[in-house]
Amino acid sequence: MDYDKEQINKSLHQYLSDNLDTMKDLWKESYKENDVTVPNATIAEKLEEMKEHFITELLHVFQDDETSFYNRFQAKIEEVVDESREIWKPLLLVQEEFTRYREIILDHIEYFITQYDKSVPIEHVLEWQRKALRAFDYASSAFMQQALLHMDEEIQDKENMIMELTAPVILLQPGIGLLPLVGNIDVERGDVIVENTLKQCALKQMDRLYIDLSGVLHINALVAEKIKQLISALQLLGIETTLSGMRPYMAQQAVQLGISFKDVQVVSDLPQALRTNQVPVQ
């Protein structure tokens, strides 16, 4: 055999490294030819940074041990995704970028073969193509997985924030808090109100909690059951409760539904509740 496999791999790697600027220019040209629309300047900048990392890192697949390459490649992808959160949303755009660069790399492998001074066996050419395609598939899949993972984390953080805002316990003074309920309460929100209120009251070491219903549009069996469930749980924690803001028609609905709040201090409005318990009203 008239060629050294290790040496020819190094030669290909060197050839591609020497032509990085050319491949980058071709990549940019493909942008113009395909009339690619980038959402904004920030995403364009981050996309260029990602491509800069990727275009250099991928070349090592032709020279390094594949296990070492993929371990390092995965770490680099995770780093790039973590630093380039702005490009998560246009994932299709990122996918298209991988496809363009793949064609450029494959073309340059062909250019290298035509310029190399020795014959390259077909099985070696096929091996290079396999390595390139596998690396691109891996990069595309790994990038998407990491991006979606971070997206899920952001969505969960936002959902947690929304859940906290749906039942905010406002600290009026040490040991005394206010839970203003607003809007409609369904099963899911009712469960969140109970869980989040108990958590916040324990965290803030409450002795008394005012539950104001003036922002609730109507009361039904579900709303009443959740409020009673919350009050019972607060009592078990040693927290006294005062219910305020129940409108006349809501009181009528409660009576019609057979709902009783006889074991709870009930007042007409929040200022009265605060005065009754000698809490300073701002």
mmCIF file of C-alpha atoms in Angstrom:
data_model
loop_
_atom_site.group_PDB
_atom_site.id
_atom_site.type_symbol
_atom_site.label_atom_id
_atom_site.label_comp_id
_atom_site.label_asym_id
_atom_site.label_seq_id
_atom_site.Cartn_x
_atom_site.Cartn_y
_atom_site.Cartn_z
ATOM 1 C CA MET A 1 0.000 0.000 0.000
ATOM 2 C CA ASP A 2 1.506 3.291 -1.120
ATOM 3 C CA TYR A 3 0.018 5.615 1.454
ATOM 4 C CA ASP A 4 0.201 6.211 5.191
ATOM 5 C CA LYS A 5 -3.338 6.409 6.625
ATOM 6 C CA GLU A 6 -2.348 8.524 9.602
ATOM 7 C CA GLN A 7 -0.381 10.900 7.426
ATOM 8 C CA ILE A 8 -3.155 11.332 4.877
ATOM 9 C CA ASN A 9 -5.626 12.083 7.669
ATOM 10 C CA LYS A 10 -3.266 14.752 8.960
ATOM 11 C CA SER A 11 -2.928 16.129 5.433
ATOM 12 C CA LEU A 12 -6.698 16.377 5.023
ATOM 13 C CA HIS A 13 -7.024 18.072 8.397
ATOM 14 C CA GLN A 14 -4.275 20.528 7.495
ATOM 15 C CA TYR A 15 -5.819 21.207 4.090
ATOM 16 C CA LEU A 16 -9.219 21.959 5.615
ATOM 17 C CA SER A 17 -7.622 24.100 8.328
ATOM 18 C CA ASP A 18 -5.710 26.073 5.711
ATOM 19 C CA ASN A 19 -8.959 26.662 3.830
ATOM 20 C CA LEU A 20 -11.069 27.707 6.814
ATOM 21 C CA ASP A 21 -11.356 31.288 5.635
ATOM 22 C CA THR A 22 -12.451 30.121 2.200
ATOM 23 C CA MET A 23 -15.107 27.847 3.686
ATOM 24 C CA LYS A 24 -16.326 30.649 5.947
ATOM 25 C CA ASP A 25 -16.664 32.935 2.928
ATOM 26 C CA LEU A 26 -18.582 30.242 1.054
ATOM 27 C CA TRP A 27 -20.841 29.813 4.053
ATOM 28 C CA LYS A 28 -21.578 33.538 4.064
ATOM 29 C CA GLU A 29 -22.172 33.511 0.320
ATOM 30 C CA SER A 30 -24.732 30.739 0.739
ATOM 31 C CA TYR A 31 -26.527 33.083 3.136
ATOM 32 C CA LYS A 32 -26.923 35.664 0.388
ATOM 33 C CA GLU A 33 -27.779 33.163 -2.350
ATOM 34 C CA ASN A 34 -30.516 31.554 -0.254
ATOM 35 C CA ASP A 35 -31.814 34.924 0.990
ATOM 36 C CA VAL A 36 -31.633 33.810 4.629
ATOM 37 C CA THR A 37 -33.601 36.027 6.994
ATOM 38 C CA VAL A 38 -32.187 36.329 10.504
ATOM 39 C CA PRO A 39 -34.716 37.626 13.086
ATOM 40 C CA ASN A 40 -32.434 40.334 14.509
ATOM 41 C CA ALA A 41 -28.831 41.525 14.814
ATOM 42 C CA THR A 42 -28.277 39.783 18.164
ATOM 43 C CA ILE A 43 -29.271 36.393 16.760
ATOM 44 C CA ALA A 44 -27.111 37.016 13.689
ATOM 45 C CA GLU A 45 -24.112 37.748 15.908
ATOM 46 C CA LYS A 46 -24.683 34.687 18.098
ATOM 47 C CA LEU A 47 -25.172 32.514 15.025
ATOM 48 C CA GLU A 48 -21.833 33.672 13.656
ATOM 49 C CA GLU A 49 -20.154 32.877 16.993
ATOM 50 C CA MET A 50 -21.667 29.388 16.962
ATOM 51 C CA LYS A 51 -20.484 28.816 13.387
ATOM 52 C CA GLU A 52 -16.987 30.031 14.282
ATOM 53 C CA HIS A 53 -16.745 27.407 17.046
ATOM 54 C CA PHE A 54 -18.350 24.691 14.976
ATOM 55 C CA ILE A 55 -16.444 25.161 11.727
ATOM 56 C CA THR A 56 -13.112 24.841 13.547
ATOM 57 C CA GLU A 57 -14.030 22.097 16.011
ATOM 58 C CA LEU A 58 -15.529 19.713 13.474
ATOM 59 C CA LEU A 59 -12.323 19.457 11.471
ATOM 60 C CA HIS A 60 -10.736 17.399 14.261
ATOM 61 C CA VAL A 61 -12.977 14.434 13.376
ATOM 62 C CA PHE A 62 -10.657 13.664 10.470
ATOM 63 C CA GLN A 63 -7.560 13.349 12.655
ATOM 64 C CA ASP A 64 -8.480 12.630 16.293
ATOM 65 C CA ASP A 65 -9.674 9.428 17.864
ATOM 66 C CA GLU A 66 -13.476 9.474 17.452
ATOM 67 C CA THR A 67 -14.225 8.823 21.131
ATOM 68 C CA SER A 68 -12.043 11.736 22.202
ATOM 69 C CA PHE A 69 -13.465 13.890 19.436
ATOM 70 C CA TYR A 70 -17.102 13.320 20.410
ATOM 71 C CA ASN A 71 -16.451 13.824 24.110
ATOM 72 C CA ARG A 72 -14.861 17.193 23.391
ATOM 73 C CA PHE A 73 -17.431 17.993 20.695
ATOM 74 C CA GLN A 74 -20.336 17.388 23.096
ATOM 75 C CA ALA A 75 -18.753 19.626 25.720
ATOM 76 C CA LYS A 76 -18.246 22.376 23.137
ATOM 77 C CA ILE A 77 -21.855 22.123 21.922
ATOM 78 C CA GLU A 78 -23.158 22.399 25.487
ATOM 79 C CA GLU A 79 -20.961 25.448 26.038
ATOM 80 C CA VAL A 80 -22.077 27.128 22.814
ATOM 81 C CA VAL A 81 -25.772 26.458 23.476
ATOM 82 C CA ASP A 82 -25.502 27.767 27.022
ATOM 83 C CA GLU A 83 -23.795 30.953 25.854
ATOM 84 C CA SER A 84 -26.022 31.505 22.811
ATOM 85 C CA ARG A 85 -29.535 31.361 24.209
ATOM 86 C CA GLU A 86 -30.785 33.938 21.700
ATOM 87 C CA ILE A 87 -30.572 31.423 18.837
ATOM 88 C CA TRP A 88 -32.663 28.711 20.489
ATOM 89 C CA LYS A 89 -35.956 29.821 19.021
ATOM 90 C CA PRO A 90 -35.055 29.829 15.297
ATOM 91 C CA LEU A 91 -33.973 26.175 15.484
ATOM 92 C CA LEU A 92 -34.868 25.603 11.838
ATOM 93 C CA LEU A 93 -32.385 28.321 10.914
ATOM 94 C CA VAL A 94 -29.655 26.521 12.873
ATOM 95 C CA GLN A 95 -30.563 23.223 11.178
ATOM 96 C CA GLU A 96 -30.216 24.875 7.763
ATOM 97 C CA GLU A 97 -26.797 26.210 8.765
ATOM 98 C CA PHE A 98 -25.552 22.710 9.601
ATOM 99 C CA THR A 99 -26.752 21.500 6.183
ATOM 100 C CA ARG A 100 -24.930 24.289 4.308
ATOM 101 C CA TYR A 101 -21.642 23.701 6.091
ATOM 102 C CA ARG A 102 -21.898 19.944 5.536
ATOM 103 C CA GLU A 103 -22.018 20.491 1.760
ATOM 104 C CA ILE A 104 -19.050 22.854 1.931
ATOM 105 C CA ILE A 105 -16.950 20.330 3.902
ATOM 106 C CA LEU A 106 -17.820 17.475 1.524
ATOM 107 C CA ASP A 107 -16.914 19.626 -1.471
ATOM 108 C CA HIS A 108 -13.531 20.457 0.063
ATOM 109 C CA ILE A 109 -12.820 16.793 0.727
ATOM 110 C CA GLU A 110 -13.298 16.273 -3.008
ATOM 111 C CA TYR A 111 -10.998 19.217 -3.771
ATOM 112 C CA PHE A 112 -8.358 17.718 -1.481
ATOM 113 C CA ILE A 113 -8.536 14.339 -3.234
ATOM 114 C CA THR A 114 -8.014 15.916 -6.643
ATOM 115 C CA GLN A 115 -4.978 17.873 -5.391
ATOM 116 C CA TYR A 116 -3.351 15.145 -3.301
ATOM 117 C CA ASP A 117 -0.230 13.744 -4.931
ATOM 118 C CA LYS A 118 -1.105 10.120 -4.204
ATOM 119 C CA SER A 119 -4.057 7.926 -4.991
ATOM 120 C CA VAL A 120 -6.629 7.743 -2.192
ATOM 121 C CA PRO A 121 -8.453 4.396 -1.886
ATOM 122 C CA ILE A 122 -12.215 4.625 -2.288
ATOM 123 C CA GLU A 123 -12.771 3.032 1.125
ATOM 124 C CA HIS A 124 -10.763 5.841 2.728
ATOM 125 C CA VAL A 125 -12.797 8.479 0.901
ATOM 126 C CA LEU A 126 -15.991 6.793 2.048
ATOM 127 C CA GLU A 127 -14.640 6.743 5.606
ATOM 128 C CA TRP A 128 -14.055 10.505 5.499
ATOM 129 C CA GLN A 129 -17.558 11.059 4.179
ATOM 130 C CA ARG A 130 -18.980 8.792 6.872
ATOM 131 C CA LYS A 131 -17.081 10.674 9.576
ATOM 132 C CA ALA A 132 -18.233 14.033 8.237
ATOM 133 C CA LEU A 133 -21.892 13.022 7.936
ATOM 134 C CA ARG A 134 -21.897 11.332 11.332
ATOM 135 C CA ALA A 135 -20.327 14.406 12.939
ATOM 136 C CA PHE A 136 -22.928 16.670 11.338
ATOM 137 C CA ASP A 137 -25.801 14.418 12.377
ATOM 138 C CA TYR A 138 -24.387 14.268 15.884
ATOM 139 C CA ALA A 139 -23.890 18.037 16.069
ATOM 140 C CA SER A 140 -27.385 18.762 14.784
ATOM 141 C CA SER A 141 -29.016 16.292 17.173
ATOM 142 C CA ALA A 142 -26.907 17.323 20.176
ATOM 143 C CA PHE A 143 -27.526 21.011 19.557
ATOM 144 C CA MET A 144 -31.277 20.481 19.308
ATOM 145 C CA GLN A 145 -31.334 18.339 22.447
ATOM 146 C CA GLN A 146 -29.355 20.870 24.457
ATOM 147 C CA ALA A 147 -31.426 23.775 23.167
ATOM 148 C CA LEU A 148 -34.706 22.013 23.958
ATOM 149 C CA LEU A 149 -33.410 21.060 27.395
ATOM 150 C CA HIS A 150 -32.666 24.683 28.176
ATOM 151 C CA MET A 151 -36.003 25.722 26.695
ATOM 152 C CA ASP A 152 -37.787 23.282 29.006
ATOM 153 C CA GLU A 153 -35.909 24.747 31.966
ATOM 154 C CA GLU A 154 -36.885 28.289 30.966
ATOM 155 C CA ILE A 155 -40.513 27.279 30.463
ATOM 156 C CA GLN A 156 -40.558 25.605 33.878
ATOM 157 C CA ASP A 157 -39.023 28.694 35.502
ATOM 158 C CA LYS A 158 -41.656 30.890 33.888
ATOM 159 C CA GLU A 159 -44.452 28.528 34.917
ATOM 160 C CA ASN A 160 -43.169 28.548 38.491
ATOM 161 C CA MET A 161 -43.082 32.341 38.449
ATOM 162 C CA ILE A 162 -46.639 32.493 37.097
ATOM 163 C CA MET A 163 -47.772 30.041 39.765
ATOM 164 C CA GLU A 164 -46.212 32.197 42.458
ATOM 165 C CA LEU A 165 -47.904 35.293 41.061
ATOM 166 C CA THR A 166 -51.282 33.556 40.998
ATOM 167 C CA ALA A 167 -51.243 33.383 44.810
ATOM 168 C CA PRO A 168 -48.923 36.087 46.150
ATOM 169 C CA VAL A 169 -48.726 36.330 49.925
ATOM 170 C CA ILE A 170 -47.944 39.953 50.733
ATOM 171 C CA LEU A 171 -46.195 40.622 54.028
ATOM 172 C CA LEU A 172 -48.003 43.466 55.826
ATOM 173 C CA GLN A 173 -45.876 43.328 58.941
ATOM 174 C CA PRO A 174 -43.918 40.593 60.738
ATOM 175 C CA GLY A 175 -46.188 37.570 61.161
ATOM 176 C CA ILE A 176 -49.127 39.095 59.252
ATOM 177 C CA GLY A 177 -49.817 38.651 55.565
ATOM 178 C CA LEU A 178 -52.398 39.232 52.857
ATOM 179 C CA LEU A 179 -53.533 36.881 50.084
ATOM 180 C CA PRO A 180 -55.474 38.855 47.463
ATOM 181 C CA LEU A 181 -57.346 36.502 45.146
ATOM 182 C CA VAL A 182 -58.270 37.842 41.716
ATOM 183 C CA GLY A 183 -60.184 36.442 38.746
ATOM 184 C CA ASN A 184 -61.593 32.993 38.140
ATOM 185 C CA ILE A 185 -60.341 29.975 40.077
ATOM 186 C CA ASP A 186 -60.347 26.576 38.391
ATOM 187 C CA VAL A 187 -59.178 23.217 39.731
ATOM 188 C CA GLU A 188 -55.529 23.651 38.721
ATOM 189 C CA ARG A 189 -55.273 27.201 39.995
ATOM 190 C CA GLY A 190 -57.075 26.258 43.191
ATOM 191 C CA ASP A 191 -54.511 23.548 43.909
ATOM 192 C CA VAL A 192 -51.685 25.993 43.210
ATOM 193 C CA ILE A 193 -53.211 28.602 45.532
ATOM 194 C CA VAL A 194 -53.414 26.122 48.389
ATOM 195 C CA GLU A 195 -49.911 24.707 47.881
ATOM 196 C CA ASN A 196 -48.171 28.014 47.250
ATOM 197 C CA THR A 197 -49.936 29.874 50.065
ATOM 198 C CA LEU A 198 -49.033 27.231 52.630
ATOM 199 C CA LYS A 199 -45.437 27.246 51.426
ATOM 200 C CA GLN A 200 -45.143 31.047 51.587
ATOM 201 C CA CYS A 201 -46.857 31.291 54.985
ATOM 202 C CA ALA A 202 -44.481 28.736 56.469
ATOM 203 C CA LEU A 203 -41.485 30.433 54.859
ATOM 204 C CA LYS A 204 -42.516 33.875 56.132
ATOM 205 C CA GLN A 205 -43.511 32.524 59.566
ATOM 206 C CA MET A 206 -47.062 33.868 59.455
ATOM 207 C CA ASP A 207 -49.326 34.044 62.486
ATOM 208 C CA ARG A 208 -52.307 35.538 60.643
ATOM 209 C CA LEU A 209 -53.358 35.642 57.008
ATOM 210 C CA TYR A 210 -56.014 37.852 55.440
ATOM 211 C CA ILE A 211 -57.706 36.255 52.424
ATOM 212 C CA ASP A 212 -59.358 38.925 50.313
ATOM 213 C CA LEU A 213 -62.007 37.830 47.791
ATOM 214 C CA SER A 214 -62.924 41.257 46.427
ATOM 215 C CA GLY A 215 -61.215 40.427 43.120
ATOM 216 C CA VAL A 216 -62.960 37.060 42.680
ATOM 217 C CA LEU A 217 -65.758 37.296 40.131
ATOM 218 C CA HIS A 218 -67.999 34.591 41.555
ATOM 219 C CA ILE A 219 -67.979 31.829 44.110
ATOM 220 C CA ASN A 220 -68.934 28.250 43.411
ATOM 221 C CA ALA A 221 -68.541 24.912 45.125
ATOM 222 C CA LEU A 222 -64.980 24.537 43.791
ATOM 223 C CA VAL A 223 -63.825 27.983 44.926
ATOM 224 C CA ALA A 224 -65.425 27.546 48.323
ATOM 225 C CA GLU A 225 -63.955 24.074 48.778
ATOM 226 C CA LYS A 226 -60.453 25.304 47.957
ATOM 227 C CA ILE A 227 -60.790 28.259 50.320
ATOM 228 C CA LYS A 228 -62.019 26.006 53.115
ATOM 229 C CA GLN A 229 -59.226 23.535 52.381
ATOM 230 C CA LEU A 230 -56.693 26.343 52.602
ATOM 231 C CA ILE A 231 -58.144 27.722 55.835
ATOM 232 C CA SER A 232 -58.183 24.264 57.451
ATOM 233 C CA ALA A 233 -54.563 23.666 56.488
ATOM 234 C CA LEU A 234 -53.570 27.108 57.824
ATOM 235 C CA GLN A 235 -55.286 26.346 61.129
ATOM 236 C CA LEU A 236 -53.273 23.143 61.424
ATOM 237 C CA LEU A 237 -50.166 25.292 61.050
ATOM 238 C CA GLY A 238 -51.399 27.584 63.829
ATOM 239 C CA ILE A 239 -52.175 30.440 61.442
ATOM 240 C CA GLU A 240 -55.371 32.420 62.076
ATOM 241 C CA THR A 241 -57.340 33.537 59.028
ATOM 242 C CA THR A 242 -59.717 36.363 58.204
ATOM 243 C CA LEU A 243 -61.896 36.306 55.110
ATOM 244 C CA SER A 244 -62.817 39.628 53.485
ATOM 245 C CA GLY A 245 -64.336 41.024 50.311
ATOM 246 C CA MET A 246 -67.188 38.557 49.891
ATOM 247 C CA ARG A 247 -69.922 40.379 48.007
ATOM 248 C CA PRO A 248 -73.657 39.965 48.864
ATOM 249 C CA TYR A 249 -74.447 37.814 45.830
ATOM 250 C CA MET A 250 -71.411 35.638 46.614
ATOM 251 C CA ALA A 251 -72.714 35.153 50.147
ATOM 252 C CA GLN A 252 -76.094 34.133 48.679
ATOM 253 C CA GLN A 253 -74.367 31.667 46.383
ATOM 254 C CA ALA A 254 -72.475 30.209 49.328
ATOM 255 C CA VAL A 255 -75.731 29.725 51.260
ATOM 256 C CA GLN A 256 -77.422 28.118 48.263
ATOM 257 C CA LEU A 257 -74.489 25.750 47.884
ATOM 258 C CA GLY A 258 -74.617 24.872 51.564
ATOM 259 C CA ILE A 259 -71.167 26.325 52.181
ATOM 260 C CA SER A 260 -70.484 27.624 55.650
ATOM 261 C CA PHE A 261 -67.604 29.736 56.924
ATOM 262 C CA LYS A 262 -68.882 29.789 60.515
ATOM 263 C CA ASP A 263 -65.489 28.833 61.942
ATOM 264 C CA VAL A 264 -63.726 31.669 60.118
ATOM 265 C CA GLN A 265 -63.654 35.378 60.884
ATOM 266 C CA VAL A 266 -65.530 37.016 57.984
ATOM 267 C CA VAL A 267 -65.701 40.781 57.420
ATOM 268 C CA SER A 268 -67.097 42.924 54.610
ATOM 269 C CA ASP A 269 -63.874 44.400 53.290
ATOM 270 C CA LEU A 270 -60.120 44.401 53.814
ATOM 271 C CA PRO A 271 -59.844 47.768 55.650
ATOM 272 C CA GLN A 272 -62.394 46.544 58.185
ATOM 273 C CA ALA A 273 -60.482 43.288 58.579
ATOM 274 C CA LEU A 274 -57.269 45.177 59.277
ATOM 275 C CA ARG A 275 -58.959 47.559 61.732
ATOM 276 C CA THR A 276 -60.645 44.669 63.532
ATOM 277 C CA ASN A 277 -57.281 43.072 64.171
ATOM 278 C CA GLN A 278 -55.533 46.380 64.813
ATOM 279 C CA VAL A 279 -53.285 46.218 61.786
ATOM 280 C CA PRO A 280 -52.177 49.700 60.620
ATOM 281 C CA VAL A 281 -53.902 50.664 57.364
ATOM 282 C CA GLN A 282 -51.682 52.602 54.949
#
